[in-house]
Each structure stands twice: as C-alpha cells, then as structure tokens.
Amino acid sequence: MNRIIRICDTFDIRFLEIKYSDAEDSCAPAESVKKRTESKTCRISIGGMTCGACVAAVTKELDNVVGVLRANVSLPLGRASIFYDPALTTSERLVEAICVAGYEATLGERSSEEVMQRLRQSKELQSLRDAISSASVCSTLILGLEYVPTFLGKFFLASAKRGVIPWLLLSMAFRVQAWDARTIHFRAWSRKSKLAVTMDTLLSLSLILGLGLSVLQTVSGGLAMSSQPYASSGSFLTVVILAGRYLEAVLRKESNAHLIALYEMEAEKELYQISGTDVVLPASLLKKSDDVVIMPQATVPCDCYIVEGNSAIDESTITGEALPVTKEMGDFLLAGTKNLSRRLRVIICQDQSESSLARVIECVSTASEQRREGMEPLDMIMKVFVSGVMLLALISFATTLIYHWGSSGLDIVTAACERAMTVLSAACPCGIGLATPSAAMAGVDAAYSRGVLLSGGIRTMRALCKATYIVMDKTGTLTRGNLDVVSHRFDGEVRFNEDTCFRLLAAAEAEDARVHPVAKAVFKWALTMSNSSGMVRFSEHVNKTRNLRSVPGKGTSCQVQTFANVWAEVSIGSAAYLEESGIEVALESIEASRVYFAFDGRYSGYICVQDTIRPEASSVIQSLLSDGLRVTMLTGDTEPEASRISSVLDIPVLASRASPFDKMRHVQDLQQEGHCVVMVGDGVNDFLAQSTADVGVSVSLVQGCLARAGSVVILSGNLHCLAAVFSISRQVVAQARINVRWALIYNLIALSLALGLFESWGIVVTP
C-alpha cells in the first residue's frame, strides 16, 4: 500500500481526498506529512480589480509570499482562493500583501447578496453613470466658454483671454479630473509603492498632461491670438474613457448572467413546511434528515429524496435539460430544481451549503479563477508593455520638441504634450491581458448553457484539444446507469421479516445512492417496497446508521438501527466483497448482475439488477472516432458483460474486472506511451483514474465529483454533451488565439497612428 501511495504522490494524485492519511503511514517522509497535514485554504475578498492585468498583479504578489502554495484569483467575483502553509505565513499576511499591491482586501467571502451586487456591477454602473453625466456637462460648458471670446469679437478677444474665462475653464477642468476621473487616478497611483504600472497609469498620465497643459496656457499669458485653451480636450477625453469603462462594465454584467441566476436561486427566501407540523423554515435552516413538504411551483431547497408523491421536475437550471422530468418515490431531487405539478414529501440528505446547487455555484465560480499556466508569452508582453508605452510617449514628446524647434515656446510644448497624450491614451494593454480569459469565460458560459461544467479554464480546454485517447467507464457512462431491480431473494434463514429487510437495505444504501447507480437502484427499490408494505413512517429510520464503511467498486457495510437500542450489521455489495468480509455466498447464486447482502454476518440473499445501453452512446463514439480520437472501455464488470457492450458499441475493451487502482494504472500506462488521456466516468470508483488522467469527465452530478476529479462535469448525463465539450474547447482555443492577434494588431496600429507615422497620408489622430 505504501508503494502505491508513493506512486500517487509522484504523479500528483490528490490521494488525501479519498481519506488516505499520510499521518498514519509510518513510511511516509516526515516533511511530506507535515506539509499535507498543516496546509490550509483561505478566501479573500478583493476590491479594485478591473482587468486581467490586475488579476496577474494580485496573483504575482501572492505567489511572492513565502508559504503560499497556490493562489487563484477571480475577476468577476473579486476574490482569491489561496492554498498556503500556516507554519510559514498567515491569512492576515496574505491580506496585507494584497493591500500593499494597491487593492482592497478583506478576509472571508462576500455574502450571496454582496456577490450578486458585484456581479450585476450595480455600484460601479451607477458611479460611472454619475461621473459620465457630470463630466459631460462640465466638458460641454468648457467647450462653450472656450468659444465665448470668438463670439464677442476681436475687440473683446485679448481682454477675454487674459481675464476671468481662462481661470474659469481651468477650475472646471480641474473639477473634472479631481472628481469625475478620481477612480482612474486613484487606481493608477495607489500602487506606486510597488512601482506597478497599468492601463490606469497610462490614462492618468494622459489626463494629467492635458490638465498641466491647460495650467501652462492659463498662467503663461502669452497665447497667440488664434490659440485656444486646452481644457476641453482633456475633459472630453475623460468622458470617452469613462464611457469605455461603462461599456466594459455592462459587458462584464452580461457575461456574468449565468452566475447571477445561480446566486439568485441560492438567495431565494421561500419557506418550507416540516411535514406533520406547522413549522416553516427557510432553506438555509433545513438540516439533514428533515422531513419537508415541497409544494407545486416551489424550488427544491436542498438535495433530497422523495418518500411520498410524484411530480414533474424542471431541472433546466442545473442540468440544462429543457423538458421536465417525472420523479417518484425513491428518486433524488437536486437543489435549485423546481417542482412543477404536485405536492411532494421529501427527506433532506444534504444541507443547503453542501447541496448540488452549492457545488455548481462553486464550480462555475472556480472556473472564473485565473491561473496563468500556458500564458507565459502574454505575461512577458504585459510585463513590458505599459512601461514600453510610457517610454514611447517620452520619446515622442522629445522628438516632437526637436521637430518643432524654432516655433514659439508654448506652441512647442503644446504639440509635444499632444503627441504624448495621444500615445498614452491610444494603448490598450487590457485587451492583451483579457484576450485569453475572456474567451475561456465565454467557453465556460457556452458549456454551462448545454448542461456542462468546465473547471480549470483555458488549461482544461487546451488539454481537451490535445487529447488522443478517451477511456470510458461502462456502468452509468456507456449504459444508462438507471438500473432496475428485476428480482430478489431472501434466504430462508433470515431472522428479520421482509419489511425490516427492506428498511435495512434502504438505510445501508441511502448514503451511496447519491454516488453509485447500483446503490441508487437498490435504495429506490427498497424504499418503494417498504412503503408499499405499509411502512408509512419509514423515513424516520432511513438515516439512522453508524460505522459506515464503503469500498469504492465493491460494497458497503454499516450498522442500522432497527428498534430503540437494537442495531443490525448490514453488508451489501459484490460476492467478492462479502467473501472478503468472511461471509460465504452460495456458489449457485454468483452472477455479475446480482448484488448480495448479509445481515449480522450471515448471507441473507441477493438482488438482481439490469441496465441498458444509452441510446446516444454509439453515435457519440462514432463522432469522437471521426475526430481522430481513440476510444476504449475500462470497466469493473465481468469479461462477458464487457464483451457484450463492446460488441454492441464496436468499442475495444482496455480491461474488465478493473478495481479503482487498476483503472488508475491503465491510465498511467497510456500516458507513459505518450497519449493525452481523457477519463470519462460517473462514480467514486472512477475518481482515481480521473484524477490521474489529463482531463477527468464526470457524467453526472454526484457528491464530491466537482471537487475531487472531474475537470468537466456533464450535469444532464447526456453523452452528446461530451462531443460538444470537445467542439467548444476547440472553438475557445482558436478564438483565444484570434483575440490575442487582434489585441496586438490594434495596439500596433493605434500606437503607429498616435506617433504620427501616417500623417503624410493625411491620417491624423489627436487626444
């Protein structure tokens, strides 16, 4: 076992997440044990980030803190998720590092209401509207006052230029810069201690140059009779910049629409009645095992299963499936879905904070967190771009002074300042920084609209584009996974009656029913059979278990309470699992399609289950093959069953009777052969292989799937989404390249125009 653990460490497999503890391994290096057991994660809310360059700056600052193992920063949510060693740093030190970088930082996450407000850009949009309105009025007045002397005529021209009007213009121009453009200047110079220069730095310098030129013209008193003050140019440039910021904020709000909808569902204030009482509670106060009534048109508050009634359920918000799905007794409901037609009585199996809706929100939010792997060339460009533009503005200022040497002093300075302002305001480094992240977020949004969650951003999409080998699990992936119990048998020596047997089996499978198709089938069958036998209060006993022990791919054992202080030992799983536990299974009954169970250590019977191949499986496999991908099946089922599926779908079998560790080793073997492997599965027995693969794809929303293995989660369970994910990834990667090219081309053309390289052709650009 120790050798296996070391191999997993070598391949960076997150073994701790399957409950293995290094601390209990005497052969594990002490340093490794300390690092793993003491590492922590914290979330920090950040204010003041406006673009990809800000994200890069915060990430760099956090990475420079000793003890930070990894830092992911989200621009839409304004937060950082930091994995760190508490022996080397503290969460307060991380907050301080962000503040030193020039951003606002608060330890902890924002509330759902605050997150929605940020995603809607409410405060920023209102602030920008006010600033644009105010700056526009002032700029118009400035422009009008600049032309007053002309309307007064030559008699008043000289006196007007030397009178109150220039000072009035200057005061209004100063007001525009000091108030309406204050956020631009604050963001530009709040990071001066780190010598960080951004897009705001360029814009602020341009505006300050314009204001400085107005001051020079006003105090010089030596304007030529034909000259005009420069106040209006700087003020109208402020209006243009603010309008651009407003448009950017509106676009960000639109791109966050899917996140806003998810947070709105979580923040709903509906009340739910506790069955058999007059007590009503909000979703946030419901706890595991609560017996709750869900009325028609109500949103499902938490993950739960039905114990009474049947109804049509709208799952479009979670799975992307447009048509309602009929649910009945024993079926599981996902938080955030909607009950359409009839009253349901359900048992809560997860608190709202741990529900599928919370996991979907977390996964989509995590997809917005940017790590810049694979973007090193762009990072190098971003690193030198702003400094290069400032140097270019300085050079253009100097060359313009030299070129106009011999003219009046004020005219020379005006021309040089104009040129520098044009260069500073024309550059757009944010376009380069956002080229790839914006494409990635668009891809995440497009995938989510089809019922697919993509985490890992552009890194996952690039890995999908490079994929050469797809390994697919059988049960629940190539087959429907909605198994039916076709027959069962209780051994004649079982000491419990049938009602009690049903209750014991359902209680034992209640936990795994959310993560494994066989357990789900047995749970639903046992629950239905027990209720049909008159156990109307069966739900009171379902969750009364203890000492639960589950072996992925094999079976489960636990103790179930039958009466007040009486507990029965229940073991259920494969024949091999029972035999490993010292329970002898009748030889005539050993078949792959059967699930065996034992009560109190004695074999007690079996349950026959049956599955069918997904109707879309064959067409999806052919689509993947036509794209040049190699597809194979890796299953824990017996060889005859694997061969049957293989012959129907015309897909080779990589291995049968494969345990979770066997699946992991097969994936590693393919990677050693040079393949980029995508592992597609649906349960916890696939998670090791998914973690090892270059990309893990989960074909269902199950407990822990989002956090543990699946870089891609197909919420609807429809395999057609798998082919769509590859298509979306190819489009996103191609679009990211196009975005980068256009951003570079724009900056090249804009800076060329700003430098006056096309003035000989009559093309002139000014601030």
mmCIF file of C-alpha atoms in Angstrom, residues 144-476:
data_model
loop_
_atom_site.group_PDB
_atom_site.id
_atom_site.type_symbol
_atom_site.label_atom_id
_atom_site.label_comp_id
_atom_site.label_asym_id
_atom_site.label_seq_id
_atom_site.Cartn_x
_atom_site.Cartn_y
_atom_site.Cartn_z
ATOM 1 C CA GLY A 144 -18.824 76.713 -24.890
ATOM 2 C CA LEU A 145 -16.732 79.056 -22.776
ATOM 3 C CA GLU A 146 -13.692 78.468 -24.986
ATOM 4 C CA TYR A 147 -15.641 79.947 -27.917
ATOM 5 C CA VAL A 148 -17.080 82.927 -25.981
ATOM 6 C CA PRO A 149 -14.206 85.248 -26.984
ATOM 7 C CA THR A 150 -14.733 84.425 -30.643
ATOM 8 C CA PHE A 151 -18.419 85.366 -30.432
ATOM 9 C CA LEU A 152 -17.584 88.607 -28.601
ATOM 10 C CA GLY A 153 -15.371 89.720 -31.450
ATOM 11 C CA LYS A 154 -11.812 90.988 -31.794
ATOM 12 C CA PHE A 155 -12.435 93.954 -29.502
ATOM 13 C CA PHE A 156 -13.001 91.692 -26.506
ATOM 14 C CA LEU A 157 -10.735 88.846 -27.610
ATOM 15 C CA ALA A 158 -7.500 89.931 -25.957
ATOM 16 C CA SER A 159 -9.151 91.001 -22.713
ATOM 17 C CA ALA A 160 -11.223 87.798 -22.572
ATOM 18 C CA LYS A 161 -8.142 85.640 -22.992
ATOM 19 C CA ARG A 162 -6.403 87.441 -20.190
ATOM 20 C CA GLY A 163 -9.493 87.789 -17.981
ATOM 21 C CA VAL A 164 -11.663 85.503 -15.892
ATOM 22 C CA ILE A 165 -12.598 82.989 -18.610
ATOM 23 C CA PRO A 166 -9.257 81.056 -18.718
ATOM 24 C CA TRP A 167 -9.313 80.673 -14.948
ATOM 25 C CA LEU A 168 -12.924 79.571 -15.031
ATOM 26 C CA LEU A 169 -12.038 76.994 -17.701
ATOM 27 C CA LEU A 170 -9.109 75.776 -15.627
ATOM 28 C CA SER A 171 -11.194 75.413 -12.468
ATOM 29 C CA MET A 172 -13.839 73.388 -14.317
ATOM 30 C CA ALA A 173 -11.191 71.197 -15.972
ATOM 31 C CA PHE A 174 -9.589 70.623 -12.573
ATOM 32 C CA ARG A 175 -13.002 69.676 -11.144
ATOM 33 C CA VAL A 176 -13.478 67.040 -13.891
ATOM 34 C CA GLN A 177 -10.087 65.461 -13.147
ATOM 35 C CA ALA A 178 -10.325 65.696 -9.361
ATOM 36 C CA TRP A 179 -13.878 64.341 -9.049
ATOM 37 C CA ASP A 180 -15.191 62.585 -12.152
ATOM 38 C CA ALA A 181 -11.868 60.910 -13.019
ATOM 39 C CA ARG A 182 -10.814 60.304 -9.406
ATOM 40 C CA THR A 183 -11.107 56.490 -9.634
ATOM 41 C CA ILE A 184 -8.757 56.411 -12.635
ATOM 42 C CA HIS A 185 -6.108 58.467 -10.819
ATOM 43 C CA PHE A 186 -6.524 56.568 -7.544
ATOM 44 C CA ARG A 187 -6.080 53.179 -9.209
ATOM 45 C CA ALA A 188 -3.111 54.482 -11.157
ATOM 46 C CA TRP A 189 -1.140 55.845 -8.218
ATOM 47 C CA SER A 190 -2.289 53.682 -5.304
ATOM 48 C CA ARG A 191 0.236 51.043 -6.421
ATOM 49 C CA LYS A 192 3.206 53.402 -6.601
ATOM 50 C CA SER A 193 4.902 51.639 -3.663
ATOM 51 C CA LYS A 194 5.238 48.527 -5.813
ATOM 52 C CA LEU A 195 6.195 50.507 -8.913
ATOM 53 C CA ALA A 196 3.284 48.795 -10.682
ATOM 54 C CA VAL A 197 2.114 50.398 -13.897
ATOM 55 C CA THR A 198 -1.195 49.506 -15.539
ATOM 56 C CA MET A 199 -3.706 50.779 -18.069
ATOM 57 C CA ASP A 200 -4.893 53.255 -15.412
ATOM 58 C CA THR A 201 -1.351 54.646 -15.181
ATOM 59 C CA LEU A 202 -1.302 55.437 -18.908
ATOM 60 C CA LEU A 203 -4.744 57.060 -18.829
ATOM 61 C CA SER A 204 -3.963 59.051 -15.702
ATOM 62 C CA LEU A 205 -0.720 60.380 -17.179
ATOM 63 C CA SER A 206 -2.570 61.380 -20.342
ATOM 64 C CA LEU A 207 -5.245 63.256 -18.389
ATOM 65 C CA ILE A 208 -2.676 64.909 -16.115
ATOM 66 C CA LEU A 209 -0.715 66.056 -19.189
ATOM 67 C CA GLY A 210 -3.869 67.641 -20.598
ATOM 68 C CA LEU A 211 -4.615 69.396 -17.308
ATOM 69 C CA GLY A 212 -0.989 70.514 -16.984
ATOM 70 C CA LEU A 213 -1.118 71.971 -20.484
ATOM 71 C CA SER A 214 -4.259 73.925 -19.537
ATOM 72 C CA VAL A 215 -2.497 75.294 -16.463
ATOM 73 C CA LEU A 216 0.509 76.310 -18.570
ATOM 74 C CA GLN A 217 -1.688 78.079 -21.118
ATOM 75 C CA THR A 218 -3.640 79.872 -18.395
ATOM 76 C CA VAL A 219 -0.707 81.173 -16.391
ATOM 77 C CA SER A 220 1.573 81.937 -19.361
ATOM 78 C CA GLY A 221 -0.428 84.947 -20.511
ATOM 79 C CA GLY A 222 1.355 84.698 -23.838
ATOM 80 C CA LEU A 223 -1.126 82.846 -26.038
ATOM 81 C CA ALA A 224 -1.224 83.788 -29.638
ATOM 82 C CA MET A 225 -4.475 85.472 -30.713
ATOM 83 C CA SER A 226 -5.514 82.381 -32.674
ATOM 84 C CA SER A 227 -4.742 79.872 -29.887
ATOM 85 C CA GLN A 228 -7.433 78.200 -27.743
ATOM 86 C CA PRO A 229 -7.156 76.830 -24.179
ATOM 87 C CA TYR A 230 -6.663 73.070 -23.958
ATOM 88 C CA ALA A 231 -9.140 72.398 -21.137
ATOM 89 C CA SER A 232 -11.893 70.907 -23.307
ATOM 90 C CA SER A 233 -9.634 68.237 -24.882
ATOM 91 C CA GLY A 234 -8.657 66.775 -21.503
ATOM 92 C CA SER A 235 -12.232 66.928 -20.221
ATOM 93 C CA PHE A 236 -13.768 65.258 -23.258
ATOM 94 C CA LEU A 237 -11.007 62.604 -23.140
ATOM 95 C CA THR A 238 -12.205 61.873 -19.601
ATOM 96 C CA VAL A 239 -15.775 61.427 -20.908
ATOM 97 C CA VAL A 240 -14.571 58.990 -23.590
ATOM 98 C CA ILE A 241 -12.548 56.957 -21.051
ATOM 99 C CA LEU A 242 -15.469 56.800 -18.613
ATOM 100 C CA ALA A 243 -17.847 55.778 -21.412
ATOM 101 C CA GLY A 244 -15.456 52.966 -22.320
ATOM 102 C CA ARG A 245 -15.367 51.856 -18.693
ATOM 103 C CA TYR A 246 -19.174 51.889 -18.577
ATOM 104 C CA LEU A 247 -19.417 49.742 -21.715
ATOM 105 C CA GLU A 248 -16.856 47.339 -20.244
ATOM 106 C CA ALA A 249 -18.882 47.055 -17.008
ATOM 107 C CA VAL A 250 -22.091 46.359 -18.950
ATOM 108 C CA LEU A 251 -20.359 43.602 -20.931
ATOM 109 C CA ARG A 252 -18.994 42.088 -17.717
ATOM 110 C CA LYS A 253 -22.504 42.110 -16.272
ATOM 111 C CA GLU A 254 -23.857 40.299 -19.338
ATOM 112 C CA SER A 255 -21.083 37.692 -19.187
ATOM 113 C CA ASN A 256 -21.966 37.045 -15.523
ATOM 114 C CA ALA A 257 -25.635 36.327 -16.271
ATOM 115 C CA HIS A 258 -25.358 32.581 -15.549
ATOM 116 C CA LEU A 259 -23.620 33.192 -12.217
ATOM 117 C CA ILE A 260 -26.211 35.791 -11.230
ATOM 118 C CA ALA A 261 -29.030 33.324 -11.947
ATOM 119 C CA LEU A 262 -27.353 30.661 -9.766
ATOM 120 C CA TYR A 263 -26.798 33.019 -6.831
ATOM 121 C CA GLU A 264 -30.389 34.252 -7.123
ATOM 122 C CA MET A 265 -31.609 30.671 -6.666
ATOM 123 C CA GLU A 266 -29.430 30.241 -3.581
ATOM 124 C CA ALA A 267 -30.680 33.528 -2.116
ATOM 125 C CA GLU A 268 -34.403 32.778 -2.579
ATOM 126 C CA LYS A 269 -36.439 33.398 0.572
ATOM 127 C CA GLU A 270 -39.090 30.667 0.200
ATOM 128 C CA LEU A 271 -40.308 28.917 3.351
ATOM 129 C CA TYR A 272 -40.793 25.140 3.617
ATOM 130 C CA GLN A 273 -43.102 23.266 5.965
ATOM 131 C CA ILE A 274 -41.771 20.476 8.177
ATOM 132 C CA SER A 275 -44.066 17.515 7.498
ATOM 133 C CA GLY A 276 -46.654 16.825 10.219
ATOM 134 C CA THR A 277 -46.104 20.179 11.943
ATOM 135 C CA ASP A 278 -46.923 23.853 11.487
ATOM 136 C CA VAL A 279 -43.231 24.803 11.490
ATOM 137 C CA VAL A 280 -41.954 26.579 8.388
ATOM 138 C CA LEU A 281 -38.255 27.245 7.763
ATOM 139 C CA PRO A 282 -36.122 28.879 5.050
ATOM 140 C CA ALA A 283 -33.847 26.619 3.019
ATOM 141 C CA SER A 284 -30.756 27.808 4.878
ATOM 142 C CA LEU A 285 -32.069 26.347 8.184
ATOM 143 C CA LEU A 286 -33.059 22.936 6.850
ATOM 144 C CA LYS A 287 -30.835 20.106 8.080
ATOM 145 C CA LYS A 288 -30.046 16.575 7.018
ATOM 146 C CA SER A 289 -32.904 14.104 7.783
ATOM 147 C CA ASP A 290 -35.573 16.844 7.957
ATOM 148 C CA ASP A 291 -38.951 15.651 6.633
ATOM 149 C CA VAL A 292 -40.135 18.515 4.388
ATOM 150 C CA VAL A 293 -43.135 19.273 2.172
ATOM 151 C CA ILE A 294 -42.427 20.881 -1.240
ATOM 152 C CA MET A 295 -45.490 22.495 -2.786
ATOM 153 C CA PRO A 296 -46.122 22.879 -6.555
ATOM 154 C CA GLN A 297 -44.128 25.709 -8.220
ATOM 155 C CA ALA A 298 -41.669 25.751 -5.296
ATOM 156 C CA THR A 299 -37.909 25.462 -5.725
ATOM 157 C CA VAL A 300 -36.265 22.363 -4.257
ATOM 158 C CA PRO A 301 -34.341 23.780 -1.256
ATOM 159 C CA CYS A 302 -31.671 21.098 -0.725
ATOM 160 C CA ASP A 303 -30.620 17.749 -2.134
ATOM 161 C CA CYS A 304 -33.312 15.283 -1.037
ATOM 162 C CA TYR A 305 -35.221 12.139 -1.989
ATOM 163 C CA ILE A 306 -38.956 11.600 -2.356
ATOM 164 C CA VAL A 307 -40.819 9.463 0.189
ATOM 165 C CA GLU A 308 -44.334 10.445 -0.847
ATOM 166 C CA GLY A 309 -45.883 11.637 -4.105
ATOM 167 C CA ASN A 310 -44.749 12.115 -7.692
ATOM 168 C CA SER A 311 -44.384 15.230 -9.820
ATOM 169 C CA ALA A 312 -42.807 16.812 -12.887
ATOM 170 C CA ILE A 313 -39.493 18.482 -12.046
ATOM 171 C CA ASP A 314 -37.827 21.259 -14.048
ATOM 172 C CA GLU A 315 -34.073 20.549 -13.925
ATOM 173 C CA SER A 316 -33.053 23.064 -16.601
ATOM 174 C CA THR A 317 -31.323 25.377 -14.124
ATOM 175 C CA ILE A 318 -28.899 22.625 -13.070
ATOM 176 C CA THR A 319 -28.657 20.089 -15.916
ATOM 177 C CA GLY A 320 -29.634 22.237 -18.898
ATOM 178 C CA GLU A 321 -32.377 19.725 -19.785
ATOM 179 C CA ALA A 322 -35.290 21.734 -21.215
ATOM 180 C CA LEU A 323 -38.058 19.124 -20.754
ATOM 181 C CA PRO A 324 -39.460 18.392 -17.271
ATOM 182 C CA VAL A 325 -38.553 15.027 -15.740
ATOM 183 C CA THR A 326 -41.062 12.902 -13.831
ATOM 184 C CA LYS A 327 -39.861 11.950 -10.347
ATOM 185 C CA GLU A 328 -41.458 9.486 -7.967
ATOM 186 C CA MET A 329 -40.837 7.778 -4.629
ATOM 187 C CA GLY A 330 -37.170 6.957 -4.107
ATOM 188 C CA ASP A 331 -35.903 9.417 -6.724
ATOM 189 C CA PHE A 332 -33.394 12.078 -5.763
ATOM 190 C CA LEU A 333 -34.029 15.776 -6.331
ATOM 191 C CA LEU A 334 -31.266 18.349 -6.810
ATOM 192 C CA ALA A 335 -31.279 21.681 -5.000
ATOM 193 C CA GLY A 336 -32.243 24.524 -7.325
ATOM 194 C CA THR A 337 -34.606 22.466 -9.483
ATOM 195 C CA LYS A 338 -38.312 23.284 -9.471
ATOM 196 C CA ASN A 339 -41.357 21.220 -8.523
ATOM 197 C CA LEU A 340 -43.928 21.905 -11.217
ATOM 198 C CA SER A 341 -47.123 19.990 -10.623
ATOM 199 C CA ARG A 342 -47.793 18.116 -7.356
ATOM 200 C CA ARG A 343 -47.125 18.164 -3.630
ATOM 201 C CA LEU A 344 -44.061 16.146 -2.582
ATOM 202 C CA ARG A 345 -42.837 14.916 0.768
ATOM 203 C CA VAL A 346 -39.071 14.585 0.860
ATOM 204 C CA ILE A 347 -36.200 13.791 3.212
ATOM 205 C CA ILE A 348 -33.268 16.218 3.179
ATOM 206 C CA CYS A 349 -29.966 14.405 2.592
ATOM 207 C CA GLN A 350 -27.641 17.448 2.357
ATOM 208 C CA ASP A 351 -27.675 20.903 3.940
ATOM 209 C CA GLN A 352 -28.001 23.833 1.532
ATOM 210 C CA SER A 353 -24.319 24.730 1.956
ATOM 211 C CA GLU A 354 -23.314 21.236 0.735
ATOM 212 C CA SER A 355 -26.018 20.768 -1.884
ATOM 213 C CA SER A 356 -25.595 20.180 -5.598
ATOM 214 C CA LEU A 357 -26.577 23.819 -6.221
ATOM 215 C CA ALA A 358 -23.794 24.997 -3.899
ATOM 216 C CA ARG A 359 -21.336 22.704 -5.720
ATOM 217 C CA VAL A 360 -22.462 24.002 -9.114
ATOM 218 C CA ILE A 361 -22.015 27.594 -7.932
ATOM 219 C CA GLU A 362 -18.609 26.744 -6.517
ATOM 220 C CA CYS A 363 -17.527 25.016 -9.732
ATOM 221 C CA VAL A 364 -18.682 27.843 -12.016
ATOM 222 C CA SER A 365 -17.109 30.377 -9.661
ATOM 223 C CA THR A 366 -13.853 28.433 -9.604
ATOM 224 C CA ALA A 367 -13.831 28.436 -13.402
ATOM 225 C CA SER A 368 -13.554 32.234 -13.220
ATOM 226 C CA GLU A 369 -10.421 31.978 -11.078
ATOM 227 C CA GLN A 370 -7.417 32.508 -13.286
ATOM 228 C CA ARG A 371 -4.095 30.754 -13.132
ATOM 229 C CA ARG A 372 -1.867 31.791 -15.999
ATOM 230 C CA GLU A 373 -0.350 28.457 -16.953
ATOM 231 C CA GLY A 374 0.328 28.374 -20.664
ATOM 232 C CA MET A 375 0.190 32.201 -20.898
ATOM 233 C CA GLU A 376 3.865 32.939 -20.224
ATOM 234 C CA PRO A 377 4.434 34.721 -23.585
ATOM 235 C CA LEU A 378 1.477 37.034 -22.917
ATOM 236 C CA ASP A 379 2.685 37.622 -19.371
ATOM 237 C CA MET A 380 6.063 38.725 -20.729
ATOM 238 C CA ILE A 381 4.334 41.109 -23.146
ATOM 239 C CA MET A 382 2.112 42.501 -20.381
ATOM 240 C CA LYS A 383 5.134 42.931 -18.128
ATOM 241 C CA VAL A 384 6.937 45.278 -20.513
ATOM 242 C CA PHE A 385 4.025 46.721 -22.487
ATOM 243 C CA VAL A 386 2.922 49.555 -20.179
ATOM 244 C CA SER A 387 6.499 50.534 -19.365
ATOM 245 C CA GLY A 388 7.286 50.418 -23.090
ATOM 246 C CA VAL A 389 4.346 52.693 -23.908
ATOM 247 C CA MET A 390 5.464 55.193 -21.258
ATOM 248 C CA LEU A 391 8.969 55.152 -22.730
ATOM 249 C CA LEU A 392 7.477 55.582 -26.214
ATOM 250 C CA ALA A 393 5.431 58.581 -25.008
ATOM 251 C CA LEU A 394 8.569 60.134 -23.550
ATOM 252 C CA ILE A 395 10.487 59.600 -26.793
ATOM 253 C CA SER A 396 7.617 61.029 -28.878
ATOM 254 C CA PHE A 397 7.492 64.070 -26.552
ATOM 255 C CA ALA A 398 11.219 64.658 -27.024
ATOM 256 C CA THR A 399 11.206 64.150 -30.806
ATOM 257 C CA THR A 400 8.209 66.498 -31.210
ATOM 258 C CA LEU A 401 10.037 69.186 -29.247
ATOM 259 C CA ILE A 402 13.025 68.809 -31.542
ATOM 260 C CA TYR A 403 10.876 68.711 -34.690
ATOM 261 C CA HIS A 404 9.023 71.958 -33.806
ATOM 262 C CA TRP A 405 12.101 73.725 -32.504
ATOM 263 C CA GLY A 406 12.030 77.354 -33.621
ATOM 264 C CA SER A 407 8.313 77.880 -33.040
ATOM 265 C CA SER A 408 7.024 79.779 -30.012
ATOM 266 C CA GLY A 409 7.787 78.071 -26.722
ATOM 267 C CA LEU A 410 4.167 77.461 -25.823
ATOM 268 C CA ASP A 411 3.337 76.027 -29.244
ATOM 269 C CA ILE A 412 6.290 73.610 -28.988
ATOM 270 C CA VAL A 413 5.178 72.372 -25.558
ATOM 271 C CA THR A 414 1.543 72.101 -26.712
ATOM 272 C CA ALA A 415 2.487 69.971 -29.722
ATOM 273 C CA ALA A 416 4.775 67.719 -27.642
ATOM 274 C CA CYS A 417 2.155 67.245 -24.922
ATOM 275 C CA GLU A 418 -0.483 66.457 -27.562
ATOM 276 C CA ARG A 419 1.708 63.755 -29.034
ATOM 277 C CA ALA A 420 2.492 62.191 -25.640
ATOM 278 C CA MET A 421 -1.189 62.295 -24.622
ATOM 279 C CA THR A 422 -2.207 60.567 -27.842
ATOM 280 C CA VAL A 423 0.327 57.764 -27.336
ATOM 281 C CA LEU A 424 -0.661 57.228 -23.705
ATOM 282 C CA SER A 425 -4.404 57.134 -24.380
ATOM 283 C CA ALA A 426 -4.204 55.024 -27.561
ATOM 284 C CA ALA A 427 -2.503 51.998 -25.944
ATOM 285 C CA CYS A 428 -4.711 49.211 -24.565
ATOM 286 C CA PRO A 429 -2.798 46.618 -22.523
ATOM 287 C CA CYS A 430 -6.033 45.290 -21.000
ATOM 288 C CA GLY A 431 -7.045 43.985 -24.425
ATOM 289 C CA ILE A 432 -3.990 41.743 -24.448
ATOM 290 C CA GLY A 433 -4.448 40.626 -20.850
ATOM 291 C CA LEU A 434 -8.142 39.770 -21.321
ATOM 292 C CA ALA A 435 -7.815 38.108 -24.737
ATOM 293 C CA THR A 436 -7.475 34.573 -23.366
ATOM 294 C CA PRO A 437 -9.511 34.793 -20.092
ATOM 295 C CA SER A 438 -12.484 36.367 -21.897
ATOM 296 C CA ALA A 439 -12.520 33.536 -24.446
ATOM 297 C CA ALA A 440 -12.257 30.982 -21.630
ATOM 298 C CA MET A 441 -15.175 32.510 -19.702
ATOM 299 C CA ALA A 442 -17.267 32.594 -22.878
ATOM 300 C CA GLY A 443 -16.484 28.894 -23.307
ATOM 301 C CA VAL A 444 -17.457 28.134 -19.707
ATOM 302 C CA ASP A 445 -20.734 30.020 -20.235
ATOM 303 C CA ALA A 446 -21.466 28.216 -23.520
ATOM 304 C CA ALA A 447 -20.745 24.845 -21.914
ATOM 305 C CA TYR A 448 -22.926 25.608 -18.898
ATOM 306 C CA SER A 449 -25.841 26.558 -21.151
ATOM 307 C CA ARG A 450 -25.614 22.996 -22.513
ATOM 308 C CA GLY A 451 -25.539 21.412 -19.080
ATOM 309 C CA VAL A 452 -21.748 21.054 -18.740
ATOM 310 C CA LEU A 453 -19.484 22.499 -16.051
ATOM 311 C CA LEU A 454 -15.933 23.270 -17.171
ATOM 312 C CA SER A 455 -13.410 23.936 -14.413
ATOM 313 C CA GLY A 456 -9.745 24.695 -14.971
ATOM 314 C CA GLY A 457 -10.499 27.310 -17.619
ATOM 315 C CA ILE A 458 -8.254 27.517 -20.662
ATOM 316 C CA ARG A 459 -5.908 24.855 -19.270
ATOM 317 C CA THR A 460 -8.654 22.206 -19.370
ATOM 318 C CA MET A 461 -9.766 23.305 -22.833
ATOM 319 C CA ARG A 462 -6.248 23.106 -24.209
ATOM 320 C CA ALA A 463 -5.849 19.629 -22.714
ATOM 321 C CA LEU A 464 -9.105 18.561 -24.419
ATOM 322 C CA CYS A 465 -7.782 19.876 -27.722
ATOM 323 C CA LYS A 466 -4.596 17.837 -27.281
ATOM 324 C CA ALA A 467 -6.434 14.645 -26.232
ATOM 325 C CA THR A 468 -5.595 11.493 -28.184
ATOM 326 C CA TYR A 469 -7.156 8.749 -26.057
ATOM 327 C CA ILE A 470 -10.590 8.583 -24.396
ATOM 328 C CA VAL A 471 -11.135 5.925 -21.742
ATOM 329 C CA MET A 472 -14.786 5.315 -20.810
ATOM 330 C CA ASP A 473 -16.330 3.536 -17.859
ATOM 331 C CA LYS A 474 -19.292 1.243 -18.596
ATOM 332 C CA THR A 475 -21.965 1.416 -15.894
ATOM 333 C CA GLY A 476 -23.592 4.831 -15.802
#
